[in-house]
PDB file of C-alpha atoms in Angstrom:
ATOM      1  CA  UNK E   1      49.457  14.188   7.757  1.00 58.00           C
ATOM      2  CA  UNK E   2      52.463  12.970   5.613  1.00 59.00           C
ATOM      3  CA  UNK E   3      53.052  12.701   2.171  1.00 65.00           C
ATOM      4  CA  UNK E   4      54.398   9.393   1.318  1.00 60.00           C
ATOM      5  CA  UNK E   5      56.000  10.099  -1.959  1.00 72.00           C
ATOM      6  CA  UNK E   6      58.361  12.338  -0.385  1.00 81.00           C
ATOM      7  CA  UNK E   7      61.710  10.679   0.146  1.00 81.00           C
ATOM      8  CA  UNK E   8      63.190  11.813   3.186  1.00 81.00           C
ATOM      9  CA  UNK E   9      66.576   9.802   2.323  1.00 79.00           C
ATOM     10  CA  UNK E  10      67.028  10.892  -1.339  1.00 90.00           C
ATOM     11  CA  UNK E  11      67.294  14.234  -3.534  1.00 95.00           C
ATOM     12  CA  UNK E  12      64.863  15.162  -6.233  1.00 96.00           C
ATOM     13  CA  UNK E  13      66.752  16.043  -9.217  1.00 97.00           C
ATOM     14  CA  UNK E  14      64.813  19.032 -11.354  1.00 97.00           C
ATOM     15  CA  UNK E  15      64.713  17.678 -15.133  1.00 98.00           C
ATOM     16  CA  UNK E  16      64.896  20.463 -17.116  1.00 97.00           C
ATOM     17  CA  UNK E  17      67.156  22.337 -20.241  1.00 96.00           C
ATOM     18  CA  UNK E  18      66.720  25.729 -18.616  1.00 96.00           C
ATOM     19  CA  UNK E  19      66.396  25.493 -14.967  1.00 96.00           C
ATOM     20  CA  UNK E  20      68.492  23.849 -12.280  1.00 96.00           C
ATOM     21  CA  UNK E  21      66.634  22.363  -8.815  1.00 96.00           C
ATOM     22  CA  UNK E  22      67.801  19.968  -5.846  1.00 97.00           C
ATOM     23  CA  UNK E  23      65.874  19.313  -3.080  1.00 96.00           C
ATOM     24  CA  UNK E  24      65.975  17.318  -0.479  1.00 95.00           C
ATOM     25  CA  UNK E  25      63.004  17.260   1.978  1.00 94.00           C
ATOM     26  CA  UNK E  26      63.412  16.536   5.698  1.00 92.00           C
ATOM     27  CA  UNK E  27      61.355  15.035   8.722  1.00 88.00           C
ATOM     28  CA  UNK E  28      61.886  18.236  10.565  1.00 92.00           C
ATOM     29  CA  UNK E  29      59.779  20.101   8.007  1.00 92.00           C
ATOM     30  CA  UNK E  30      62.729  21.633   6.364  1.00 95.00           C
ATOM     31  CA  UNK E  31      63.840  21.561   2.739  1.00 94.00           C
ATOM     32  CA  UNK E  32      67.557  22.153   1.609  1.00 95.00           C
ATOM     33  CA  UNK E  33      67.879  23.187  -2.335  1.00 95.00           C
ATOM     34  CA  UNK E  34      70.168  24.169  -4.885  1.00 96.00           C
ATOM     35  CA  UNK E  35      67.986  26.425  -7.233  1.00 95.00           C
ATOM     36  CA  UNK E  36      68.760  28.593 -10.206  1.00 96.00           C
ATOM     37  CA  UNK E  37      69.907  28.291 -13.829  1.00 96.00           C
ATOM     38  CA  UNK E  38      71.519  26.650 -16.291  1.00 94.00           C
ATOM     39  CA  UNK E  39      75.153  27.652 -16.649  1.00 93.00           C
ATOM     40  CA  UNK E  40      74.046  30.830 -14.636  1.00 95.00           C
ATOM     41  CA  UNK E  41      73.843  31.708 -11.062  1.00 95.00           C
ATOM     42  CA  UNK E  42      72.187  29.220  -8.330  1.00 96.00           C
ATOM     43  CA  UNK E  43      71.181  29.986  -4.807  1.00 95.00           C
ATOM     44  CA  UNK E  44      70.738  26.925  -1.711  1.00 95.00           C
ATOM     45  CA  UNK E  45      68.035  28.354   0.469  1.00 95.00           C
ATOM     46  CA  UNK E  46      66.722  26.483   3.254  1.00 95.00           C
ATOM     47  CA  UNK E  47      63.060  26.289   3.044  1.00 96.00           C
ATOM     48  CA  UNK E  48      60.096  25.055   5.249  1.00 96.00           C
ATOM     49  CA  UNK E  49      57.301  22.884   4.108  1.00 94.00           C
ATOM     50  CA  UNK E  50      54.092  21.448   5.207  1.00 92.00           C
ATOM     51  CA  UNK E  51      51.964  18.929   4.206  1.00 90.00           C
ATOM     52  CA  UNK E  52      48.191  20.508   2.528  1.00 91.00           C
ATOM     53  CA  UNK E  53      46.998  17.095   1.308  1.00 90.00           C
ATOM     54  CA  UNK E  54      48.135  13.656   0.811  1.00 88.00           C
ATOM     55  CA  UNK E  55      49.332  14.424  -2.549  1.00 91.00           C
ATOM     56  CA  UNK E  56      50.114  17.926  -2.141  1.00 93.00           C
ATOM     57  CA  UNK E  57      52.467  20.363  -0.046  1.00 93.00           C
ATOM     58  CA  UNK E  58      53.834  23.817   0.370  1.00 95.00           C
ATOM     59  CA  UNK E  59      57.187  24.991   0.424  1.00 95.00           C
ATOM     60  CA  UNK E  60      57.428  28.508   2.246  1.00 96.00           C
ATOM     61  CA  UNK E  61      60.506  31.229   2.374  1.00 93.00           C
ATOM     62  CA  UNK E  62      61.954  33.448   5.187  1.00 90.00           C
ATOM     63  CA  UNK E  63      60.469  36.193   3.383  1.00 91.00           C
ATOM     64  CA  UNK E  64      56.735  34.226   3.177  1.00 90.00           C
ATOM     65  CA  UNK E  65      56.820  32.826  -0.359  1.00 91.00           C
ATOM     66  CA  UNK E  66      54.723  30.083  -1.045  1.00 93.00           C
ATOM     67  CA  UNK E  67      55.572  27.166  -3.328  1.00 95.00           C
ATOM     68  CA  UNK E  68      52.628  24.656  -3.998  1.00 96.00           C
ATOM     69  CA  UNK E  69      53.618  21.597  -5.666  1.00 95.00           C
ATOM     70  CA  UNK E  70      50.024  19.445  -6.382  1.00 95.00           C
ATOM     71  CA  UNK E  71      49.460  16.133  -7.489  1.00 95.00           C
ATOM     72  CA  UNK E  72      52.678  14.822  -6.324  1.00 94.00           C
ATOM     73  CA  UNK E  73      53.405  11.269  -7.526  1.00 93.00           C
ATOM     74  CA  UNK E  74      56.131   8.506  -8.218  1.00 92.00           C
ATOM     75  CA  UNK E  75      56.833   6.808 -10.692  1.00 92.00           C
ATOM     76  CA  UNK E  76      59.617   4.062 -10.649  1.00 91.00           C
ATOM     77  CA  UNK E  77      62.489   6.538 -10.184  1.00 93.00           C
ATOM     78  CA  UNK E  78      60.837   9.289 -11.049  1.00 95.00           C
ATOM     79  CA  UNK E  79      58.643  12.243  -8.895  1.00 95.00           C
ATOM     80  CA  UNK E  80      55.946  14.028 -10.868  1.00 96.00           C
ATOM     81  CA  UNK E  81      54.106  17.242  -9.294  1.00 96.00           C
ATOM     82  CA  UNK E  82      52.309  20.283 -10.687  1.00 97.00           C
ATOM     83  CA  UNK E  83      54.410  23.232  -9.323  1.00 96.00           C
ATOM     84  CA  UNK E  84      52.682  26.416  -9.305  1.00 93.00           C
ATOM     85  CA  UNK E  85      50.947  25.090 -12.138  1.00 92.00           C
ATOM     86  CA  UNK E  86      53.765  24.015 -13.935  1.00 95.00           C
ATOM     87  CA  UNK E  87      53.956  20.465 -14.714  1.00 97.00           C
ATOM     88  CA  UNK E  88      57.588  19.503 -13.033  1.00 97.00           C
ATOM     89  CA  UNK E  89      59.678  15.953 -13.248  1.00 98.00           C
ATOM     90  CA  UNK E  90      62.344  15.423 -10.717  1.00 97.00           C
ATOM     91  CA  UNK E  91      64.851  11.972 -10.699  1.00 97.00           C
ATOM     92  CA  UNK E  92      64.628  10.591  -7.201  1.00 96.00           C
ATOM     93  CA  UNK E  93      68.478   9.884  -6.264  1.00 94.00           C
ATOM     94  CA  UNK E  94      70.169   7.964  -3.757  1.00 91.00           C
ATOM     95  CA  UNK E  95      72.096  10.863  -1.284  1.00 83.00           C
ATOM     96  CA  UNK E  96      75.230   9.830   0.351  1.00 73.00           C
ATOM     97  CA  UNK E  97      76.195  11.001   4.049  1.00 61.00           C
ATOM     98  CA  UNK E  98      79.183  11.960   5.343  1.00 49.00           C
TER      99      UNK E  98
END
């Protein structure tokens, strides 16, 4: 089962004043992201995920924490999802390779 608002090419951008978030979500079920705060410390974990439903996933931890992000949608350039029950917003931006 795949979620197909999940860019595989792009990062999602966290908008928020307080927190900082990248992710960016790969075919091999892994997820590489920048996490932390604001002006403060930030950490770039490399997470697993897997699919629950077509408009949901979970993102697990080494140490076995679970992530659910829920009613994952797009919007122009935009990705909405509930995540742990907190309503998130994340740009979708082009990544560059090198």
């Amino acid at each position: 089962m795949a979620i197909a608002a999940i860019p595989f090419d792009r990062a999602l951008d966290l908008v928020s004043d307080t927190d900082a978030g990248t992710y960016r979500f790969r075919s091999d079920g892994s997820v590489v992201a920048t996490i932390g705060t604001k002006n403060g410390p930030v950490a770039a974990p490399v997470f697993s995920y897997r699919v629950v439903s077509p408009h949901s996933l979970e993102i697990v931890g080494s140490d076995g924490h679970v992530d659910r992000w829920t009613g994952i949608r797009v919007e122009s350039h935009l990705l909405h999802a509930e995540c742990n029950g907190r309503a998130r917003t994340f740009t979708i931006r082009k990544t560059t390779v090198s």
